[in-house]
GROMACS .gro file of N, CA and C in nm:
model
  273
    1UNK      N    1   1.936  -0.202  -4.120
    1UNK     CA    2   1.823  -0.113  -4.134
    1UNK      C    3   1.740  -0.121  -4.006
    2UNK      N    4   1.701  -0.007  -3.958
    2UNK     CA    5   1.619   0.001  -3.838
    2UNK      C    6   1.474  -0.029  -3.872
    3UNK      N    7   1.411  -0.105  -3.786
    3UNK     CA    8   1.270  -0.139  -3.806
    3UNK      C    9   1.187  -0.068  -3.701
    4UNK      N   10   1.096   0.016  -3.745
    4UNK     CA   11   1.007   0.087  -3.654
    4UNK      C   12   0.875   0.013  -3.646
    5UNK      N   13   0.831  -0.016  -3.526
    5UNK     CA   14   0.703  -0.084  -3.508
    5UNK      C   15   0.610   0.002  -3.426
    6UNK      N   16   0.485   0.005  -3.468
    6UNK     CA   17   0.381   0.074  -3.393
    6UNK      C   18   0.255  -0.010  -3.401
    7UNK      N   19   0.181  -0.010  -3.293
    7UNK     CA   20   0.052  -0.077  -3.291
    7UNK      C   21  -0.054   0.031  -3.272
    8UNK      N   22  -0.141   0.045  -3.368
    8UNK     CA   23  -0.245   0.147  -3.363
    8UNK      C   24  -0.382   0.082  -3.373
    9UNK      N   25  -0.475   0.132  -3.297
    9UNK     CA   26  -0.613   0.088  -3.308
    9UNK      C   27  -0.686   0.190  -3.395
   10UNK      N   28  -0.738   0.145  -3.507
   10UNK     CA   29  -0.813   0.231  -3.597
   10UNK      C   30  -0.958   0.182  -3.595
   11UNK      N   31  -1.048   0.261  -3.539
   11UNK     CA   32  -1.184   0.214  -3.512
   11UNK      C   33  -1.271   0.190  -3.635
   12UNK      N   34  -1.235   0.251  -3.749
   12UNK     CA   35  -1.319   0.234  -3.867
   12UNK      C   36  -1.239   0.262  -3.993
   13UNK      N   37  -1.302   0.241  -4.107
   13UNK     CA   38  -1.236   0.260  -4.236
   13UNK      C   39  -1.192   0.404  -4.258
   14UNK      N   40  -1.272   0.499  -4.210
   14UNK     CA   41  -1.235   0.641  -4.226
   14UNK      C   42  -1.104   0.671  -4.153
   15UNK      N   43  -1.087   0.617  -4.033
   15UNK     CA   44  -0.963   0.638  -3.958
   15UNK      C   45  -0.845   0.572  -4.029
   16UNK      N   46  -0.869   0.454  -4.086
   16UNK     CA   47  -0.765   0.384  -4.161
   16UNK      C   48  -0.722   0.466  -4.281
   17UNK      N   49  -0.816   0.521  -4.353
   17UNK     CA   50  -0.785   0.602  -4.472
   17UNK      C   51  -0.715   0.732  -4.433
   18UNK      N   52  -0.752   0.791  -4.321
   18UNK     CA   53  -0.687   0.913  -4.275
   18UNK      C   54  -0.540   0.887  -4.241
   19UNK      N   55  -0.515   0.778  -4.169
   19UNK     CA   56  -0.377   0.743  -4.137
   19UNK      C   57  -0.298   0.716  -4.264
   20UNK      N   58  -0.356   0.641  -4.357
   20UNK     CA   59  -0.288   0.608  -4.482
   20UNK      C   60  -0.252   0.733  -4.561
   21UNK      N   61  -0.340   0.831  -4.565
   21UNK     CA   62  -0.312   0.956  -4.635
   21UNK      C   63  -0.196   1.030  -4.569
   22UNK      N   64  -0.189   1.025  -4.436
   22UNK     CA   65  -0.077   1.089  -4.365
   22UNK      C   66   0.054   1.017  -4.397
   23UNK      N   67   0.051   0.885  -4.400
   23UNK     CA   68   0.170   0.808  -4.436
   23UNK      C   69   0.214   0.844  -4.578
   24UNK      N   70   0.119   0.851  -4.670
   24UNK     CA   71   0.149   0.882  -4.811
   24UNK      C   72   0.223   1.014  -4.822
   25UNK      N   73   0.188   1.110  -4.738
   25UNK     CA   74   0.253   1.241  -4.742
   25UNK      C   75   0.399   1.239  -4.702
   26UNK      N   76   0.444   1.130  -4.641
   26UNK     CA   77   0.583   1.120  -4.597
   26UNK      C   78   0.668   1.031  -4.689
   27UNK      N   79   0.606   0.970  -4.788
   27UNK     CA   80   0.680   0.878  -4.875
   27UNK      C   81   0.758   0.954  -4.981
   28UNK      N   82   0.872   0.899  -5.014
   28UNK     CA   83   0.957   0.955  -5.119
   28UNK      C   84   1.023   0.838  -5.192
   29UNK      N   85   1.085   0.864  -5.307
   29UNK     CA   86   1.149   0.753  -5.379
   29UNK      C   87   1.243   0.675  -5.286
   30UNK      N   88   1.231   0.544  -5.289
   30UNK     CA   89   1.313   0.457  -5.205
   30UNK      C   90   1.246   0.417  -5.075
   31UNK      N   91   1.133   0.478  -5.042
   31UNK     CA   92   1.062   0.442  -4.920
   31UNK      C   93   1.005   0.302  -4.932
   32UNK      N   94   1.002   0.232  -4.820
   32UNK     CA   95   0.941   0.099  -4.814
   32UNK      C   96   0.849   0.097  -4.694
   33UNK      N   97   0.728   0.050  -4.715
   33UNK     CA   98   0.631   0.034  -4.606
   33UNK      C   99   0.594  -0.113  -4.601
   34UNK      N  100   0.615  -0.176  -4.487
   34UNK     CA  101   0.580  -0.316  -4.469
   34UNK      C  102   0.456  -0.323  -4.380
   35UNK      N  103   0.353  -0.385  -4.431
   35UNK     CA  104   0.231  -0.406  -4.353
   35UNK      C  105   0.223  -0.555  -4.322
   36UNK      N  106   0.216  -0.586  -4.195
   36UNK     CA  107   0.214  -0.725  -4.152
   36UNK      C  108   0.094  -0.744  -4.060
   37UNK      N  109   0.023  -0.853  -4.079
   37UNK     CA  110  -0.091  -0.879  -3.992
   37UNK      C  111  -0.171  -0.997  -4.043
   38UNK      N  112  -0.268  -1.034  -3.963
   38UNK     CA  113  -0.354  -1.146  -3.997
   38UNK      C  114  -0.439  -1.116  -4.120
   39UNK      N  115  -0.489  -1.220  -4.183
   39UNK     CA  116  -0.581  -1.207  -4.294
   39UNK      C  117  -0.702  -1.126  -4.246
   40UNK      N  118  -0.740  -1.024  -4.321
   40UNK     CA  119  -0.855  -0.942  -4.285
   40UNK      C  120  -0.823  -0.829  -4.190
   41UNK      N  121  -0.695  -0.807  -4.160
   41UNK     CA  122  -0.656  -0.702  -4.066
   41UNK      C  123  -0.667  -0.561  -4.125
   42UNK      N  124  -0.674  -0.550  -4.257
   42UNK     CA  125  -0.687  -0.420  -4.321
   42UNK      C  126  -0.564  -0.374  -4.396
   43UNK      N  127  -0.469  -0.463  -4.418
   43UNK     CA  128  -0.346  -0.426  -4.489
   43UNK      C  129  -0.374  -0.375  -4.629
   44UNK      N  130  -0.461  -0.445  -4.701
   44UNK     CA  131  -0.493  -0.402  -4.838
   44UNK      C  132  -0.567  -0.269  -4.838
   45UNK      N  133  -0.650  -0.244  -4.739
   45UNK     CA  134  -0.720  -0.115  -4.730
   45UNK      C  135  -0.621  -0.001  -4.707
   46UNK      N  136  -0.520  -0.025  -4.624
   46UNK     CA  137  -0.417   0.077  -4.601
   46UNK      C  138  -0.340   0.102  -4.730
   47UNK      N  139  -0.297  -0.006  -4.797
   47UNK     CA  140  -0.223   0.009  -4.922
   47UNK      C  141  -0.306   0.083  -5.026
   48UNK      N  142  -0.433   0.047  -5.038
   48UNK     CA  143  -0.524   0.113  -5.133
   48UNK      C  144  -0.535   0.262  -5.103
   49UNK      N  145  -0.552   0.296  -4.976
   49UNK     CA  146  -0.567   0.436  -4.937
   49UNK      C  147  -0.439   0.515  -4.960
   50UNK      N  148  -0.323   0.454  -4.937
   50UNK     CA  149  -0.196   0.522  -4.965
   50UNK      C  150  -0.185   0.548  -5.115
   51UNK      N  151  -0.215   0.449  -5.195
   51UNK     CA  152  -0.206   0.465  -5.341
   51UNK      C  153  -0.305   0.570  -5.390
   52UNK      N  154  -0.427   0.569  -5.338
   52UNK     CA  155  -0.525   0.672  -5.376
   52UNK      C  156  -0.475   0.811  -5.340
   53UNK      N  157  -0.417   0.826  -5.221
   53UNK     CA  158  -0.365   0.957  -5.179
   53UNK      C  159  -0.253   1.002  -5.271
   54UNK      N  160  -0.164   0.911  -5.308
   54UNK     CA  161  -0.053   0.947  -5.398
   54UNK      C  162  -0.102   0.976  -5.539
   55UNK      N  163  -0.207   0.906  -5.581
   55UNK     CA  164  -0.262   0.926  -5.715
   55UNK      C  165  -0.342   1.055  -5.724
   56UNK      N  166  -0.396   1.098  -5.610
   56UNK     CA  167  -0.479   1.218  -5.610
   56UNK      C  168  -0.621   1.192  -5.656
   57UNK      N  169  -0.653   1.064  -5.675
   57UNK     CA  170  -0.788   1.026  -5.718
   57UNK      C  171  -0.809   0.879  -5.685
   58UNK      N  172  -0.934   0.836  -5.677
   58UNK     CA  173  -0.963   0.696  -5.645
   58UNK      C  174  -0.948   0.603  -5.766
   59UNK      N  175  -0.825   0.564  -5.796
   59UNK     CA  176  -0.801   0.471  -5.907
   59UNK      C  177  -0.830   0.329  -5.860
   60UNK      N  178  -0.841   0.237  -5.954
   60UNK     CA  179  -0.863   0.096  -5.921
   60UNK      C  180  -0.734   0.037  -5.866
   61UNK      N  181  -0.744  -0.023  -5.747
   61UNK     CA  182  -0.628  -0.084  -5.682
   61UNK      C  183  -0.667  -0.225  -5.639
   62UNK      N  184  -0.649  -0.322  -5.728
   62UNK     CA  185  -0.683  -0.460  -5.692
   62UNK      C  186  -0.580  -0.519  -5.596
   63UNK      N  187  -0.620  -0.620  -5.522
   63UNK     CA  188  -0.527  -0.689  -5.435
   63UNK      C  189  -0.430  -0.770  -5.521
   64UNK      N  190  -0.302  -0.764  -5.489
   64UNK     CA  191  -0.204  -0.841  -5.568
   64UNK      C  192  -0.185  -0.984  -5.516
   65UNK      N  193  -0.285  -1.040  -5.452
   65UNK     CA  194  -0.272  -1.173  -5.393
   65UNK      C  195  -0.228  -1.278  -5.496
   66UNK      N  196  -0.286  -1.275  -5.615
   66UNK     CA  197  -0.253  -1.378  -5.714
   66UNK      C  198  -0.145  -1.334  -5.811
   67UNK      N  199  -0.131  -1.203  -5.835
   67UNK     CA  200  -0.027  -1.155  -5.924
   67UNK      C  201   0.103  -1.131  -5.850
   68UNK      N  202   0.098  -1.124  -5.718
   68UNK     CA  203   0.209  -1.095  -5.626
   68UNK      C  204   0.252  -0.949  -5.629
   69UNK      N  205   0.244  -0.881  -5.743
   69UNK     CA  206   0.288  -0.741  -5.751
   69UNK      C  207   0.201  -0.662  -5.848
   70UNK      N  208   0.155  -0.547  -5.803
   70UNK     CA  209   0.087  -0.450  -5.889
   70UNK      C  210   0.174  -0.325  -5.890
   71UNK      N  211   0.198  -0.268  -6.005
   71UNK     CA  212   0.279  -0.147  -6.017
   71UNK      C  213   0.194  -0.029  -6.059
   72UNK      N  214   0.227   0.088  -6.008
   72UNK     CA  215   0.153   0.211  -6.037
   72UNK      C  216   0.252   0.322  -6.067
   73UNK      N  217   0.240   0.384  -6.184
   73UNK     CA  218   0.319   0.502  -6.219
   73UNK      C  219   0.235   0.623  -6.181
   74UNK      N  220   0.257   0.674  -6.061
   74UNK     CA  221   0.178   0.785  -6.009
   74UNK      C  222   0.249   0.916  -6.031
   75UNK      N  223   0.180   1.027  -6.019
   75UNK     CA  224   0.243   1.157  -6.046
   75UNK      C  225   0.370   1.183  -5.966
   76UNK      N  226   0.373   1.144  -5.839
   76UNK     CA  227   0.489   1.176  -5.756
   76UNK      C  228   0.585   1.059  -5.736
   77UNK      N  229   0.539   0.938  -5.753
   77UNK     CA  230   0.621   0.818  -5.726
   77UNK      C  231   0.579   0.701  -5.813
   78UNK      N  232   0.674   0.612  -5.835
   78UNK     CA  233   0.642   0.478  -5.887
   78UNK      C  234   0.615   0.394  -5.763
   79UNK      N  235   0.504   0.323  -5.760
   79UNK     CA  236   0.467   0.244  -5.643
   79UNK      C  237   0.449   0.099  -5.683
   80UNK      N  238   0.507   0.011  -5.603
   80UNK     CA  239   0.485  -0.132  -5.618
   80UNK      C  240   0.408  -0.180  -5.497
   81UNK      N  241   0.296  -0.248  -5.520
   81UNK     CA  242   0.213  -0.303  -5.413
   81UNK      C  243   0.224  -0.453  -5.424
   82UNK      N  244   0.294  -0.513  -5.327
   82UNK     CA  245   0.319  -0.657  -5.332
   82UNK      C  246   0.245  -0.727  -5.219
   83UNK      N  247   0.204  -0.849  -5.246
   83UNK     CA  248   0.144  -0.935  -5.145
   83UNK      C  249   0.230  -1.060  -5.139
   84UNK      N  250   0.305  -1.074  -5.032
   84UNK     CA  251   0.400  -1.184  -5.022
   84UNK      C  252   0.350  -1.297  -4.933
   85UNK      N  253   0.220  -1.302  -4.912
   85UNK     CA  254   0.159  -1.402  -4.827
   85UNK      C  255   0.194  -1.544  -4.867
   86UNK      N  256   0.199  -1.571  -4.997
   86UNK     CA  257   0.223  -1.708  -5.045
   86UNK      C  258   0.371  -1.741  -5.062
   87UNK      N  259   0.458  -1.644  -5.034
   87UNK     CA  260   0.602  -1.669  -5.046
   87UNK      C  261   0.653  -1.731  -4.916
   88UNK      N  262   0.713  -1.846  -4.925
   88UNK     CA  263   0.763  -1.915  -4.805
   88UNK      C  264   0.900  -1.860  -4.768
   89UNK      N  265   0.930  -1.864  -4.638
   89UNK     CA  266   1.062  -1.827  -4.592
   89UNK      C  267   1.159  -1.936  -4.634
   90UNK      N  268   1.285  -1.896  -4.668
   90UNK     CA  269   1.384  -1.998  -4.705
   90UNK      C  270   1.410  -2.092  -4.587
   91UNK      N  271   1.428  -2.218  -4.617
   91UNK     CA  272   1.454  -2.314  -4.508
   91UNK      C  273   1.601  -2.348  -4.498
   0.00000   0.00000   0.00000
């Protein structure tokens, strides 16, 4: 599988939400989006904004830090929002 990497500077939350809405418009069943970055980088905000765009309304989107996975049955897609921060790489 090919991995596409891009580094974008998003100056504020509005820009982050705009990008996330654009990403949401390209998702289809089977799509996977991996967000990687430091704690506080905005990964959860991007995931929240993508889910809101797909839902068509601002639904509650908690961080899955402790549950590891939150699932959403949205009008256009089933979405799984996972936080794998606490999962260790196999040794």
